[in-house]
Amino acid sequence: ASSDYPLRDVYKRQSYSFFEALPKENSISQVYKLDLSKYLFKNEDGNTHVFRTIIEATNNLLIDTMNNKLDKEYPITEGNIEFAELTKKLVFGEELYNKLSNRISTTQTIGRTGGLRLISEFLSKYHSCTVHIPNPLNKQYFDIFSYSKFTVKTYPFYDYINQNILKNDMMNYLNEIPDKSVILLNYFDNPIDFTLSIDDLLDLSEIINKKSHFVIFDFAYQGLISGDLDKDAAIVRHLANSKISMAVLQSFSKNMTLYGEKIGSLLILSENEKIAKNIEQNLIIQVRTNYGMPPIFSKRLIIYILSNQQLFDLWKKELKDLHQISNERKMKFKIEMLRLKNKIDKSLNNFNQLFFQLSLNEDQIKMIKEDYDINILKDRMINIGELNSKAIEYCTIALNKILYK
C-alpha cells in the first residue's frame, strides 16, 4: 500500500469486551455453549424469551401493515410525540408527568447506549468536559464519554469484598468536586449488582442540589428489578421531585424482551419549559447528524403496548412472572452449588435478580471458557437470565471442577 494512504495510521484495537462472546478466537464455532456475559432471558428450551405482549402487538401491527393502515415512510427526526409522552408517563409516573411534562425534553434513542452517546455529545458542547462515573466502572461509560472528549473520573461506590455501598465515601467525593459537575448514577447495571436506596438518595440529593451537579441516571431495567414498574421508578421520581437537574437513559430493550431491536429514550429534565424546548431542538440536530432518524417499527410496538390497557396489563404481569422465575433460578443455583460443596461467598446471598459476581480469578475464567465453553467476562459478573435448569446443572458442575482443580 502507498505510504500516502490517508488511513495508514489506524491501529489494531482490542476486541470490545462488552460483547466478548462474539467471535471466539481459534474456534470454528462462533458462539459459546453457555454465554453468561450479557442480559438475555432464556426459556427452559434454551430459546431467548419473548413476551406474549410483544408477539401479540407485532402480529397486530403486521396485519395493519398488510391492510395498508401503516406505511413505511420516513419518520420525523425526533421520533414521535406520542412515544415521547407515553415514555415520560412510564418513567416519571402520572403525577409527576402532569407536573413536569413541559420541562422534559425527550427523544427516541437506539437503546440505552444510543442515549448515552447523545447525552455525552450534547454535554460536551454545553457543559463541563469532566464526568464522574461509579467505581467499579462499566467500560461502556468510559469508552463513550472518552469518545466525546470527556475526562472520565471515578467515584467510590461499591466494595465487592464487603458487599456494601460506599455511601459515606461517595458523599464526601461529591461534596469535594467542583460545583456543576456531571455525575453518572446507575441502577442495578452490570458490573454493579447493588444500588442506592431511597434513604441513601435523601442524603445525596442534598449534596447534589447544594453543589448544582448534573445527574445522568442510567435506567435500563425498569420492571426487572422488583417486577414492578412503579416501584423500580421510585428512585428516578425521587430525584425529579428533589429538583435535581438530570437526564435519564431509558431502555425497552430488556424489559420488553426486544434486545436487538435497540429502542429507548433520552429524557432531560430542565429548569423551565423554554430551556426544555431549546434542548429538544439541539437533540433533534444531534440525531439528524448521527443517524438521521430513529427506526419506526420498534417505536410502533412501544406505542401500541403502552396505549393499549389490555396489553399494558399483560406486560406488567409478564414482568412480575419473569421476576419470580429469576428468584427461583437464583435459589436453584445456590442450592446446587451447596449440594456440590462449592465455595459460597456473600454474593450468592445478596445478588439481585439480574447479575451476580463469582469469586473467580483470571486463570479460572480462562479455564472455564476453554474447558467448558462457558463465557464469563473479566468482571466475573453472571447473567441469571441465561441460567435455565440445564444451564444451572452444567454451570455448577463446571464451577465445582474449576474451583477444586
C-alpha positions as a printed NumPy array, in Angstrom:
array([[  0.   ,   0.   ,   0.   ],
       [  1.143,   3.533,  -0.694],
       [  2.682,   5.434,   2.223],
       [  0.358,   8.296,   1.247],
       [ -2.738,   6.266,   2.087],
       [ -4.719,   8.54 ,   4.496],
       [ -5.714,   5.74 ,   6.905],
       [ -2.284,   4.148,   7.257],
       [ -2.014,   5.214,  10.906],
       [ -5.146,   3.314,  12.011],
       [ -4.005,   0.754,  14.564],
       [ -5.467,  -2.541,  15.717],
       [ -7.532,  -2.297,  18.893],
       [ -8.545,  -4.908,  21.425],
       [-11.949,  -6.509,  20.917],
       [-14.715,  -4.722,  22.779],
       [-15.191,  -6.751,  25.945],
       [-18.831,  -5.664,  26.381],
       [-19.703,  -8.169,  23.634],
       [-16.814, -10.538,  24.193],
       [-18.93 , -13.574,  23.339],
       [-18.613, -12.973,  19.577],
       [-16.418, -14.056,  17.941],
       [-14.421, -16.757,  19.712],
       [-10.748, -16.967,  18.836],
       [ -9.267, -20.102,  17.227],
       [-12.634, -21.826,  17.011],
       [-14.913, -22.958,  14.194],
       [-17.982, -22.282,  16.356],
       [-18.744, -18.587,  16.783],
       [-20.912, -18.929,  19.879],
       [-20.349, -20.341,  23.336],
       [-22.255, -23.318,  24.687],
       [-23.239, -21.083,  27.602],
       [-22.853, -17.306,  27.364],
       [-23.301, -15.542,  30.71 ],
       [-21.834, -12.205,  29.624],
       [-24.901, -10.045,  28.92 ],
       [-28.523,  -9.833,  29.958],
       [-30.802, -12.143,  27.983],
       [-33.554, -14.302,  29.445],
       [-33.613, -17.886,  28.186],
       [-36.575, -20.255,  28.405],
       [-36.258, -23.827,  29.644],
       [-35.956, -24.921,  25.993],
       [-32.881, -22.712,  25.591],
       [-34.504, -20.134,  23.315],
       [-34.402, -16.419,  24.078],
       [-37.652, -15.489,  25.799],
       [-40.041, -13.118,  24.016],
       [-43.052, -11.745,  25.885],
       [-46.5  , -12.69 ,  24.622],
       [-47.171,  -8.935,  24.777],
       [-44.591,  -8.398,  22.03 ],
       [-45.872, -11.282,  19.922],
       [-49.478, -10.022,  20.025],
       [-48.501,  -6.414,  19.31 ],
       [-46.213,  -7.499,  16.457],
       [-48.95 ,  -9.607,  14.855],
       [-51.464,  -6.766,  15.071],
       [-49.034,  -4.264,  13.551],
       [-48.217,  -6.646,  10.691],
       [-51.927,  -7.091,   9.968],
       [-52.354,  -3.289,   9.923],
       [-49.396,  -3.016,   7.538],
       [-50.83 ,  -5.638,   5.166],
       [-54.169,  -3.801,   5.232],
       [-52.387,  -0.539,   4.312],
       [-53.206,   1.057,   7.658],
       [-49.495,   1.579,   8.343],
       [-46.797,   2.768,   5.967],
       [-43.012,   2.606,   5.908],
       [-42.398,   6.286,   5.279],
       [-39.501,   8.126,   6.908],
       [-40.374,   9.229,  10.446],
       [-39.684,  12.654,  11.868],
       [-36.188,  13.017,  13.31 ],
       [-37.09 ,  13.267,  16.991],
       [-39.158,  10.09 ,  16.891],
       [-42.808,  10.563,  17.75 ],
       [-44.721,  12.84 ,  20.11 ],
       [-46.962,  10.013,  21.322],
       [-43.92 ,   7.825,  22.006],
       [-42.297,  10.652,  23.975],
       [-45.375,  11.359,  26.106],
       [-46.02 ,   7.684,  26.886],
       [-42.373,   7.198,  27.866],
       [-42.464,  10.224,  30.178],
       [-45.509,   8.789,  31.954],
       [-43.863,   5.388,  32.313],
       [-40.647,   6.756,  33.802],
       [-41.942,   9.652,  35.912],
       [-45.458,   8.437,  36.732],
       [-48.802,  10.152,  36.152],
       [-48.472,  12.694,  38.967],
       [-45.013,  13.973,  38.016],
       [-45.877,  13.802,  34.331],
       [-48.754,  16.249,  34.882],
       [-46.451,  18.49 ,  36.887],
       [-43.221,  18.365,  34.859],
       [-44.057,  17.211,  31.334],
       [-43.391,  20.546,  29.613],
       [-39.953,  20.672,  31.27 ],
       [-38.855,  17.244,  29.996],
       [-37.07 ,  17.065,  26.64 ],
       [-37.467,  13.605,  25.123],
       [-36.06 ,  11.897,  22.068],
       [-36.191,   8.295,  20.878],
       [-32.789,   6.601,  21.021],
       [-31.118,   3.457,  19.754],
       [-31.35 ,   1.743,  23.131],
       [-29.636,   2.885,  26.305],
       [-26.29 ,   3.049,  24.526],
       [-27.67 ,   5.459,  21.925],
       [-28.966,   7.693,  24.696],
       [-25.587,   7.635,  26.427],
       [-23.894,   8.676,  23.203],
       [-26.363,  11.526,  22.625],
       [-26.101,  12.949,  26.154],
       [-22.29 ,  12.74 ,  26.166],
       [-22.067,  14.579,  22.848],
       [-24.646,  17.156,  23.96 ],
       [-22.927,  17.88 ,  27.282],
       [-19.522,  18.145,  25.616],
       [-20.848,  21.208,  23.774],
       [-22.691,  22.924,  26.602],
       [-21.271,  21.747,  29.911],
       [-18.209,  20.602,  31.782],
       [-15.969,  18.139,  29.946],
       [-15.368,  16.012,  33.037],
       [-17.731,  13.22 ,  34.039],
       [-17.694,  11.237,  37.27 ],
       [-18.758,   7.58 ,  36.978],
       [-19.086,   4.861,  39.633],
       [-16.237,   2.562,  40.578],
       [-16.319,  -0.364,  39.792],
       [-16.916,   1.078,  36.347],
       [-18.875,  -0.032,  33.325],
       [-16.335,   0.07 ,  30.476],
       [-19.049,   1.305,  28.137],
       [-19.403,   4.509,  30.171],
       [-15.676,   5.134,  29.958],
       [-15.438,   4.489,  26.219],
       [-18.436,   6.57 ,  25.17 ],
       [-17.549,   9.598,  27.286],
       [-13.917,   9.357,  26.173],
       [-15.055,   9.41 ,  22.532],
       [-16.922,  12.627,  23.33 ],
       [-13.627,  14.111,  24.608],
       [-14.594,  13.926,  28.276],
       [-12.129,  13.472,  31.088],
       [-13.518,  10.446,  32.95 ],
       [-13.042,  10.18 ,  36.696],
       [-14.404,   7.546,  39.064],
       [-16.018,   7.957,  42.456],
       [-16.134,   5.295,  45.207],
       [-19.427,   3.453,  45.004],
       [-19.24 ,  -0.232,  45.864],
       [-16.978,  -2.524,  47.876],
       [-17.035,  -6.032,  46.384],
       [-15.097,  -7.555,  49.281],
       [-17.517,  -6.434,  51.972],
       [-20.545,  -6.341,  49.652],
       [-21.766,  -2.858,  50.525],
       [-22.416,   0.582,  49.054],
       [-19.722,   3.133,  49.978],
       [-22.258,   5.812,  50.772],
       [-20.103,   7.993,  53.025],
       [-17.135,   7.892,  50.66 ],
       [-19.425,   8.769,  47.787],
       [-20.957,  11.703,  49.674],
       [-17.522,  13.062,  50.543],
       [-16.412,  12.765,  46.929],
       [-19.487,  14.562,  45.549],
       [-19.036,  17.293,  48.133],
       [-15.376,  17.881,  47.231],
       [-15.563,  18.002,  43.416],
       [-16.298,  21.329,  41.65 ],
       [-19.834,  22.691,  41.555],
       [-21.947,  21.847,  38.485],
       [-20.104,  18.586,  37.866],
       [-21.606,  15.795,  35.74 ],
       [-22.377,  12.681,  37.811],
       [-23.499,   9.342,  36.398],
       [-25.637,   7.147,  38.656],
       [-26.701,   3.683,  37.595],
       [-29.419,   1.355,  38.783],
       [-28.638,  -2.372,  39.034],
       [-26.402,  -2.463,  35.994],
       [-23.511,  -4.754,  35.188],
       [-20.903,  -4.746,  36.741],
       [-22.612,  -3.367,  39.869],
       [-25.429,  -5.552,  41.186],
       [-26.409,  -3.263,  44.078],
       [-27.804,   0.233,  44.058],
       [-28.683,   3.177,  46.244],
       [-31.811,   3.081,  48.352],
       [-34.284,   5.936,  48.694],
       [-32.807,   6.689,  52.129],
       [-29.337,   6.952,  50.599],
       [-30.67 ,   9.334,  47.965],
       [-32.197,  11.63 ,  50.569],
       [-28.697,  12.43 ,  51.813],
       [-27.113,  12.505,  48.357],
       [-29.843,  14.776,  46.988],
       [-28.91 ,  17.497,  49.463],
       [-25.288,  17.482,  48.303],
       [-26.192,  17.271,  44.609],
       [-28.577,  20.238,  44.946],
       [-26.166,  22.267,  47.064],
       [-23.384,  21.74 ,  44.535],
       [-25.681,  22.116,  41.478],
       [-24.403,  18.861,  39.994],
       [-25.974,  17.461,  36.837],
       [-27.04 ,  13.808,  37.165],
       [-27.198,  11.251,  34.358],
       [-29.32 ,   8.344,  35.597],
       [-28.867,   5.028,  33.817],
       [-32.273,   3.35 ,  33.998],
       [-32.172,   0.362,  31.666],
       [-34.003,  -2.224,  33.786],
       [-37.336,  -0.711,  34.835],
       [-39.676,  -3.511,  35.914],
       [-36.958,  -6.164,  36.009],
       [-35.534,  -5.334,  39.44 ],
       [-38.622,  -5.861,  41.596],
       [-41.134,  -6.994,  38.981],
       [-42.995,  -3.693,  39.424],
       [-42.595,  -0.724,  37.055],
       [-43.579,   1.927,  39.596],
       [-41.513,   0.502,  42.43 ],
       [-38.395,   0.428,  40.255],
       [-39.019,   4.024,  39.135],
       [-39.259,   5.363,  42.701],
       [-35.61 ,   6.495,  42.729],
       [-35.923,   8.376,  39.429],
       [-39.082,  10.072,  40.662],
       [-37.419,  10.984,  43.939],
       [-34.583,  12.695,  42.07 ],
       [-37.083,  14.581,  39.896],
       [-39.044,  15.662,  42.983],
       [-35.82 ,  16.9  ,  44.553],
       [-35.492,  19.464,  41.753],
       [-32.208,  17.971,  40.587],
       [-31.001,  18.758,  37.064],
       [-30.934,  15.377,  35.409],
       [-31.045,  13.205,  32.311],
       [-32.495,   9.692,  32.263],
       [-31.21 ,   6.944,  29.975],
       [-34.251,   4.73 ,  29.478],
       [-34.431,   1.457,  27.55 ],
       [-37.085,  -1.003,  26.367],
       [-34.513,  -3.493,  25.073],
       [-34.548,  -5.741,  28.142],
       [-37.843,  -5.094,  29.923],
       [-39.796,  -5.638,  26.683],
       [-37.596,  -8.613,  25.619],
       [-36.778,  -6.656,  22.463],
       [-32.99 ,  -6.881,  22.952],
       [-31.514,  -6.404,  19.456],
       [-34.322,  -4.038,  18.429],
       [-32.451,  -1.439,  20.498],
       [-35.072,   1.122,  21.447],
       [-35.071,   3.565,  24.318],
       [-35.299,   7.245,  25.084],
       [-33.27 ,  10.107,  26.477],
       [-35.232,  12.31 ,  28.867],
       [-33.728,  15.57 ,  30.161],
       [-35.429,  17.437,  32.997],
       [-34.855,  21.197,  32.737],
       [-35.436,  24.234,  34.906],
       [-38.241,  25.583,  32.713],
       [-40.175,  24.984,  29.501],
       [-38.083,  27.379,  27.396],
       [-34.829,  25.584,  28.208],
       [-36.52 ,  22.223,  27.58 ],
       [-37.557,  23.293,  24.074],
       [-34.056,  24.571,  23.328],
       [-32.55 ,  21.275,  24.465],
       [-35.028,  19.278,  22.394],
       [-34.12 ,  21.23 ,  19.263],
       [-30.44 ,  20.544,  19.881],
       [-31.135,  16.838,  20.365],
       [-33.025,  16.756,  17.044],
       [-29.945,  18.141,  15.298],
       [-27.755,  15.567,  17.031],
       [-29.979,  12.693,  15.963],
       [-30.08 ,  14.027,  12.41 ],
       [-26.295,  14.296,  12.17 ],
       [-25.628,  10.943,  13.889],
       [-28.061,   8.509,  12.302],
       [-30.697,  10.546,  10.51 ],
       [-33.828,   9.319,  12.246],
       [-34.859,   6.549,  14.638],
       [-36.403,   3.246,  13.449],
       [-40.181,   3.106,  13.235],
       [-41.242,  -0.49 ,  13.885],
       [-39.963,  -0.85 ,  17.453],
       [-41.365,   2.6  ,  18.225],
       [-44.784,   1.488,  16.955],
       [-44.578,  -1.609,  19.148],
       [-43.961,   0.504,  22.251],
       [-46.776,   2.928,  21.437],
       [-49.175,   0.067,  20.726],
       [-48.436,  -1.619,  24.068],
       [-48.322,   1.476,  26.288],
       [-51.543,   2.9  ,  24.821],
       [-53.492,  -0.387,  24.959],
       [-54.616,  -1.101,  28.532],
       [-55.081,  -4.818,  27.929],
       [-51.57 ,  -5.256,  26.508],
       [-50.064,  -2.919,  29.108],
       [-51.571,  -5.023,  31.91 ],
       [-50.291,  -8.202,  30.228],
       [-46.79 ,  -6.696,  30.029],
       [-46.852,  -5.852,  33.743],
       [-47.932,  -9.404,  34.56 ],
       [-45.165, -10.859,  32.399],
       [-42.581,  -8.675,  34.146],
       [-43.826,  -9.916,  37.513],
       [-43.698, -13.541,  36.336],
       [-40.179, -13.086,  34.966],
       [-39.07 , -11.646,  38.294],
       [-40.483, -14.666,  40.1  ],
       [-38.705, -17.086,  37.763],
       [-35.443, -15.189,  38.276],
       [-35.829, -15.559,  42.04 ],
       [-36.419, -19.288,  41.649],
       [-33.337, -19.653,  39.454],
       [-31.26 , -17.781,  41.985],
       [-32.286, -20.257,  44.695],
       [-31.744, -23.287,  42.433],
       [-28.25 , -22.086,  41.6  ],
       [-27.385, -21.549,  45.247],
       [-28.81 , -24.944,  46.297],
       [-26.912, -26.724,  43.531],
       [-23.665, -25.001,  44.485],
       [-24.148, -26.096,  48.087],
       [-25.006, -29.633,  47.038],
       [-21.733, -29.881,  45.142],
       [-19.92 , -28.371,  48.143],
       [-18.844, -25.371,  46.163],
       [-17.419, -22.333,  47.868],
       [-20.266, -19.96 ,  48.69 ],
       [-19.459, -16.307,  49.235],
       [-21.564, -13.316,  50.178],
       [-22.504, -12.573,  46.571],
       [-24.738, -15.653,  46.438],
       [-26.656, -14.409,  49.461],
       [-27.06 , -10.869,  48.218],
       [-27.175, -10.777,  44.426],
       [-30.224,  -9.279,  42.76 ],
       [-32.348, -10.873,  40.061],
       [-30.165,  -9.774,  37.129],
       [-26.49 , -10.38 ,  37.819],
       [-24.149, -11.754,  40.422],
       [-20.39 , -11.946,  40.713],
       [-18.415, -15.166,  41.104],
       [-15.183, -15.435,  43.077],
       [-13.048, -16.49 ,  40.118],
       [ -9.578, -15.311,  39.184],
       [ -8.409, -14.634,  35.607],
       [ -6.877, -18.106,  35.18 ],
       [-10.138, -19.753,  36.276],
       [-12.171, -17.581,  33.889],
       [ -9.865, -18.599,  31.048],
       [-10.138, -22.252,  32.079],
       [-13.94 , -22.27 ,  32.2  ],
       [-14.013, -20.752,  28.695],
       [-11.531, -23.185,  27.189],
       [-12.519, -26.377,  29.006],
       [-16.288, -25.92 ,  29.34 ],
       [-17.185, -23.402,  26.616],
       [-18.764, -21.013,  29.149],
       [-18.287, -17.296,  28.518],
       [-17.764, -15.108,  31.586],
       [-16.361, -11.597,  31.316],
       [-13.34 , -10.387,  33.24 ],
       [-15.513,  -8.606,  35.8  ],
       [-16.834, -12.099,  36.774],
       [-20.473, -10.987,  36.575],
       [-23.006, -13.613,  35.531],
       [-26.434, -13.125,  33.952],
       [-29.098, -15.027,  35.915],
       [-31.499, -14.896,  32.947],
       [-29.361, -17.351,  30.963],
       [-29.479, -19.981,  33.705],
       [-32.368, -22.327,  32.971],
       [-32.38 , -25.763,  34.647],
       [-29.918, -27.392,  32.231],
       [-27.615, -24.389,  32.333],
       [-27.609, -24.345,  36.154],
       [-26.636, -28.021,  36.251],
       [-23.901, -27.612,  33.623],
       [-22.521, -24.368,  35.077],
       [-22.357, -25.513,  38.71 ],
       [-20.62 , -28.807,  37.794],
       [-18.062, -26.832,  35.747],
       [-17.509, -24.356,  38.569],
       [-17.066, -27.169,  41.049],
       [-14.331, -28.744,  38.916],
       [-12.643, -25.412,  38.24 ],
       [-12.633, -24.31 ,  41.879],
       [-11.236, -27.602,  43.122],
       [ -8.919, -28.474,  40.224]])
